[in-house]
Amino acid sequence: MVSASDNMAVETAMAQENTQQHFLTDAAYRQRVEEDFQKRKAIIGGNFCNVAKLSATQAELEALQFLYAYMPLADITDHTVEYYLANVRASNKARQQMAWGKNVPELLFRHFVLPVRVNNEELDDARSVFYDELKGRIAGLSMRDAILEINHWCHEKVTYQPSDPRTSSPLATVRSAYGRCGEESTLLVAALRAMGIPARQVYTPRWAHTDDNHAWVEAWADGKWYFLGACEPEPVLDLGWFNAPASRALLMHTRVFGYYDGPEEVFLRTPCNTEINLIGNYGETANVDFTIVDENGVPVSGARVDFCIYNYAEYCPVVAKFTDAAGHTSLTAGKGDMMVWASKDGKYGFAKVAFATDKALRISLSHNVAVREQSEATDSFDIVPPPEKANVPFVSPEQRAENNRRFEYEDSLRHAYLATFYTHERAVDALKGKVVGASAEGLQRLATFLEKSSGNHQVILDFITKNAVSAEKTQRVTDLLATLSDKDLRDIRMAILDDSYAAGTQLSPRVENEMITRTFKAEFRSMFSDKEKRKFQKNPLELVKWIKKNIRMNPDKKSPMIAQTPMGAYDYKITDRRSRNILFVDMARSFDIEARVDPVTGKTQYKAEGKWADVNFEKVVKQVAPQGTLMLRYEKNAIVDDPKYFSHFTISRINANGTTSLLEYPEEGTTWGSTFKDGVSLDAGQYLLVTGMRLASGAVKSEARLFSVEEGKTTDLDLKIRTSPTDVSVIGSFNSEAKFQTLDGREVTFLSQTGRGYFITGLIGVGQEPTNHALKDIAKVAAEFDKWGRPLVLLFEDEAAAKKFNAKEFPGLPKNIIFGIDAGGAVRQEISENMKLSNKSLSPIFFISDTFNRVVFIKQGYTISLGEQMEQVIRTL
């Protein structure tokens, strides 16, 4: 342990050393930062990086200058320079006190330790909090062992739970004890950086072989980058449940803070960050050159080239590049297929590229947004993901056993913390006698909000009990809490709740997935006179005019648009497109004007005469978009009864500049039959309909159709879901006479339990993210499994795992489940050897076989929509 006197001595030495040294020792780079800093200062003005009242060394000032030269606009307008100076000093403290600090190169410290922001999370004081908690724990460890130990600490604090795309802050994630992969990896990066270890969040923006995406962490130790699954500790580095799927990925990337000149391929440079390509760390790659030409074959410079991965039935743009003067660009990716969408000035074109075979591709901007597309404009594509070639490091049985022991102990620590949260029953008891005027049903609803609040329960409980003092006020409390997401309930602050509760008719503080960290409704109401507010209410376009006149637009359009708080945009009088939309909605609601960002189209709107009118900051006139009707026809087949949005098809609007914007219909419940069968209203314009069927191999049978919607007219289209009658075939064998152990200790064969015919076997890992995903996916299609009527055999690794399994966490599983234990791992051993699985220890493994010992389907590890994939196989069988 380091004593207080030692700390003081170190800090004194640091101050003396920093006085004599530059933070940026390379003079040329220091000059670049100075120039970029002055450009930002000229644009933003105001109180930009005002250090006049600070007592800081030359090195600290240079570090601040580096941060302010490149930080997103929201970080400038919503946090003080004192906040960043405190983080600079915390970073330097870790650099001085950690044994490895002197060995971290300046380049890595600058870009992968110093920056506070990891993703789009709310910034907090995690750096100092985590340092104090971790410094003793990793004392005396090597750099690699410290990385592993910090991940064990993260697992004690947080476990996986899917949620909305907003990224909670590291401290909020710890307080809630839950996080999706983006939040878990943000937490781990923050913890590693707090200890002076270079770290970065790595994303595969979309998987190639299955739907969804994933994020994990790379950490640098002793001259090399290693990867690890956040909050999922393993005995060694470069190991996670995603080794195999990562080898099948098309792209991995990370956004590096600032102007970064490292060894990796650069996707894109923006005034804030450098986006780099990391796919070569995980699988085999190839590079393809692209030439973009106009309809006459002339190369197009400055064309935007979006590289798209088929995922969730969308050609999802994951990387954007721009062509040079000769119309060229290039990309390195995994050896699979991508869609490439090129556009400029309303002209666009698209094509499929096969990185396994193509060396160069030429794309013509042959389509024009201004020219009506015919419904016959259809192309079919067979999209193939890269092959699996996982590289899995060795883990001895002793290492695995010790890691499992620690894993279980860490689970117990976290479960003890979770036990302090409110169950529904405890929530009801806590509210009884403290809520006035609530019906029995109303009390249950308030208890549900309290139950969902996790570690934020005291805030929610206090808010309810101090305000629910009459029937009218209790209803207002309920209405306000109902506007919040589950994640909001876990991290919203009392000040925000109080601000919205005291507002007028528009209760919700949330517009989309922005951070809500500063109050604004009371402030806006006090800043404007009653006369001005009545003018805005009478005609919301007056508020649009006010914003356009008084709030400048940031000329930088390439950097990530992390939403400013409304007060941050107001204080600095500068904003970006996303933050301006949020600002309008929040100001309008503060003045009792109904306003929103439409969740499907993304358009900013206000209510006028009972209709939603569009906000256009360029033409400040009332606009109700002309609309037509889209009618989709579909003939049911043996594979898909009612195609699902995001599973089988999506629709994207083609924007005026030729890029695309996905229509974000709700994932749950949006199907052909529920939404499109009888026609749906769409704004007039051009659209792209994408359909696809994910095959058991991970490949996709896809179709792309361009079409137009005209005002007052109906566009009729056939919804075609391409299928493959030959995709399901015998791919291996599994002995149906193999034995497993029932939960009551009997040894039985599969045949004796399943009877003749096909059955499903799942080898599952309790409490692991891939297994949780799999079981929840299966629950979604339980009706089809029950209709099929064949058994689903779920086998735990051992009796201890069986006892830990809580079926209540997975409501709605199929009825015909047989639980058992794969005693000694015999079943896993056989299926792994027969199917030549590269990592037999990776869970879960699901396979479909029959009592003639034929395997027709197998998936291992993390697989989104596993239930739907098996449903398709069942239907084909």
Tab-separated table of C-alpha atoms in Angstrom, residues 456-616:
chain	number	residue	atom	x	y	z
A	456	ASN	CA	-31.280	3.674	-8.225
A	457	HIS	CA	-34.199	2.535	-6.070
A	458	GLN	CA	-33.764	5.151	-3.363
A	459	VAL	CA	-34.172	7.960	-5.905
A	460	ILE	CA	-37.348	6.441	-7.348
A	461	LEU	CA	-38.773	5.594	-3.922
A	462	ASP	CA	-38.116	9.109	-2.591
A	463	PHE	CA	-39.616	10.703	-5.700
A	464	ILE	CA	-42.794	8.643	-5.420
A	465	THR	CA	-43.323	9.068	-1.703
A	466	LYS	CA	-42.672	12.818	-1.581
A	467	ASN	CA	-45.057	13.604	-4.453
A	468	ALA	CA	-47.798	10.930	-4.390
A	469	VAL	CA	-49.803	12.782	-1.738
A	470	SER	CA	-53.170	12.993	-3.522
A	471	ALA	CA	-54.988	11.087	-6.246
A	472	GLU	CA	-54.175	13.785	-8.803
A	473	LYS	CA	-50.497	14.026	-7.877
A	474	THR	CA	-50.103	10.253	-7.700
A	475	GLN	CA	-51.427	10.018	-11.234
A	476	ARG	CA	-48.943	12.669	-12.358
A	477	VAL	CA	-46.084	10.740	-10.729
A	478	THR	CA	-47.238	7.585	-12.511
A	479	ASP	CA	-47.571	9.350	-15.863
A	480	LEU	CA	-44.061	10.810	-15.587
A	481	LEU	CA	-42.397	7.521	-14.626
A	482	ALA	CA	-44.237	5.815	-17.484
A	483	THR	CA	-42.377	8.000	-19.992
A	484	LEU	CA	-39.045	6.557	-18.851
A	485	SER	CA	-37.242	3.482	-20.138
A	486	ASP	CA	-36.106	0.723	-17.799
A	487	LYS	CA	-32.577	2.091	-18.086
A	488	ASP	CA	-33.778	5.588	-17.198
A	489	LEU	CA	-35.266	4.224	-13.999
A	490	ARG	CA	-31.841	2.777	-13.160
A	491	ASP	CA	-29.866	6.022	-13.489
A	492	ILE	CA	-32.103	9.091	-13.646
A	493	ARG	CA	-31.427	11.803	-11.085
A	494	MET	CA	-33.876	13.368	-8.659
A	495	ALA	CA	-33.288	16.841	-10.124
A	496	ILE	CA	-34.458	15.681	-13.562
A	497	LEU	CA	-37.569	14.052	-12.112
A	498	ASP	CA	-38.380	17.160	-10.071
A	499	ASP	CA	-37.875	19.392	-13.118
A	500	SER	CA	-40.288	17.377	-15.261
A	501	TYR	CA	-42.822	16.906	-12.451
A	502	ALA	CA	-43.031	20.669	-11.934
A	503	ALA	CA	-43.428	21.321	-15.683
A	504	GLY	CA	-46.684	21.677	-17.559
A	505	THR	CA	-48.535	19.175	-19.735
A	506	GLN	CA	-45.480	17.638	-21.406
A	507	LEU	CA	-43.981	15.424	-18.736
A	508	SER	CA	-41.368	13.363	-20.562
A	509	PRO	CA	-37.735	14.473	-20.195
A	510	ARG	CA	-36.626	12.037	-22.907
A	511	VAL	CA	-36.546	12.703	-26.663
A	512	GLU	CA	-34.503	9.763	-27.982
A	513	ASN	CA	-31.383	8.076	-26.599
A	514	GLU	CA	-29.653	11.229	-25.395
A	515	MET	CA	-28.107	11.670	-21.973
A	516	ILE	CA	-30.343	13.517	-19.517
A	517	THR	CA	-27.903	15.028	-17.052
A	518	ARG	CA	-28.969	18.677	-16.629
A	519	THR	CA	-32.350	20.187	-15.846
A	520	PHE	CA	-33.838	22.410	-18.549
A	521	LYS	CA	-37.623	22.847	-18.315
A	522	ALA	CA	-37.663	25.314	-15.447
A	523	GLU	CA	-34.695	27.184	-16.942
A	524	PHE	CA	-36.345	27.619	-20.333
A	525	ARG	CA	-39.637	28.719	-18.804
A	526	SER	CA	-37.849	31.382	-16.764
A	527	MET	CA	-35.727	32.664	-19.663
A	528	PHE	CA	-38.642	33.737	-21.840
A	529	SER	CA	-41.445	36.154	-21.148
A	530	ASP	CA	-45.075	35.074	-21.043
A	531	LYS	CA	-45.589	36.935	-24.297
A	532	GLU	CA	-42.790	34.989	-26.012
A	533	LYS	CA	-44.078	31.679	-24.692
A	534	ARG	CA	-47.591	32.430	-25.968
A	535	LYS	CA	-46.102	33.277	-29.364
A	536	PHE	CA	-44.304	29.920	-29.481
A	537	GLN	CA	-47.432	28.083	-28.400
A	538	LYS	CA	-49.584	29.794	-31.001
A	539	ASN	CA	-47.114	29.005	-33.777
A	540	PRO	CA	-44.226	26.598	-33.006
A	541	LEU	CA	-42.491	27.804	-36.175
A	542	GLU	CA	-41.608	30.922	-34.165
A	543	LEU	CA	-39.548	28.657	-31.889
A	544	VAL	CA	-37.887	27.133	-34.964
A	545	LYS	CA	-37.021	30.664	-36.113
A	546	TRP	CA	-35.658	31.563	-32.682
A	547	ILE	CA	-33.351	28.541	-32.620
A	548	LYS	CA	-32.187	29.146	-36.178
A	549	LYS	CA	-31.407	32.791	-35.388
A	550	ASN	CA	-29.758	32.322	-31.995
A	551	ILE	CA	-28.037	28.904	-32.085
A	552	ARG	CA	-25.195	28.429	-34.540
A	553	MET	CA	-24.541	25.141	-36.325
A	554	ASN	CA	-21.208	23.372	-35.885
A	555	PRO	CA	-19.605	23.225	-39.354
A	556	ASP	CA	-18.035	19.843	-38.490
A	557	LYS	CA	-20.498	17.271	-39.839
A	558	LYS	CA	-18.283	14.167	-39.756
A	559	SER	CA	-17.648	13.735	-36.050
A	560	PRO	CA	-19.840	11.528	-33.833
A	561	MET	CA	-22.950	13.453	-32.843
A	562	ILE	CA	-23.028	12.801	-29.119
A	563	ALA	CA	-26.067	14.728	-27.958
A	564	GLN	CA	-25.524	17.900	-25.995
A	565	THR	CA	-27.817	18.709	-23.132
A	566	PRO	CA	-30.313	21.425	-24.126
A	567	MET	CA	-28.682	23.814	-21.652
A	568	GLY	CA	-25.238	23.057	-23.048
A	569	ALA	CA	-26.396	24.000	-26.547
A	570	TYR	CA	-28.151	27.099	-25.188
A	571	ASP	CA	-25.195	28.274	-23.083
A	572	TYR	CA	-22.631	28.007	-25.876
A	573	LYS	CA	-25.059	28.985	-28.671
A	574	ILE	CA	-23.647	26.268	-30.934
A	575	THR	CA	-24.992	22.834	-31.718
A	576	ASP	CA	-25.110	20.024	-34.271
A	577	ARG	CA	-28.017	18.565	-36.229
A	578	ARG	CA	-28.942	15.868	-33.711
A	579	SER	CA	-28.630	18.123	-30.687
A	580	ARG	CA	-30.607	20.884	-32.413
A	581	ASN	CA	-33.515	18.495	-32.940
A	582	ILE	CA	-33.419	17.512	-29.258
A	583	LEU	CA	-33.143	21.171	-28.265
A	584	PHE	CA	-36.273	22.056	-30.245
A	585	VAL	CA	-38.300	19.229	-28.729
A	586	ASP	CA	-37.158	19.998	-25.191
A	587	MET	CA	-37.813	23.714	-25.543
A	588	ALA	CA	-41.219	23.067	-27.119
A	589	ARG	CA	-42.213	20.695	-24.337
A	590	SER	CA	-41.045	23.209	-21.754
A	591	PHE	CA	-43.628	25.578	-23.272
A	592	ASP	CA	-46.391	22.907	-23.295
A	593	ILE	CA	-46.074	22.268	-27.038
A	594	GLU	CA	-46.411	18.615	-28.050
A	595	ALA	CA	-43.236	17.710	-29.957
A	596	ARG	CA	-41.156	14.642	-30.721
A	597	VAL	CA	-38.453	13.015	-32.809
A	598	ASP	CA	-40.462	10.388	-34.669
A	599	PRO	CA	-39.073	6.986	-33.604
A	600	VAL	CA	-39.689	5.419	-37.036
A	601	THR	CA	-38.552	8.113	-39.460
A	602	GLY	CA	-36.275	10.185	-37.196
A	603	LYS	CA	-38.038	13.401	-38.249
A	604	THR	CA	-38.425	16.256	-35.770
A	605	GLN	CA	-42.089	17.200	-35.444
A	606	TYR	CA	-44.635	19.238	-33.514
A	607	LYS	CA	-48.393	18.813	-33.190
A	608	ALA	CA	-50.512	21.349	-35.076
A	609	GLU	CA	-54.282	21.058	-35.497
A	610	GLY	CA	-54.165	17.404	-34.548
A	611	LYS	CA	-51.475	16.469	-37.103
A	612	TRP	CA	-47.725	16.056	-36.865
A	613	ALA	CA	-45.929	18.802	-38.783
A	614	ASP	CA	-42.279	18.433	-39.800
A	615	VAL	CA	-39.601	20.832	-38.621
A	616	ASN	CA	-37.331	22.107	-41.366
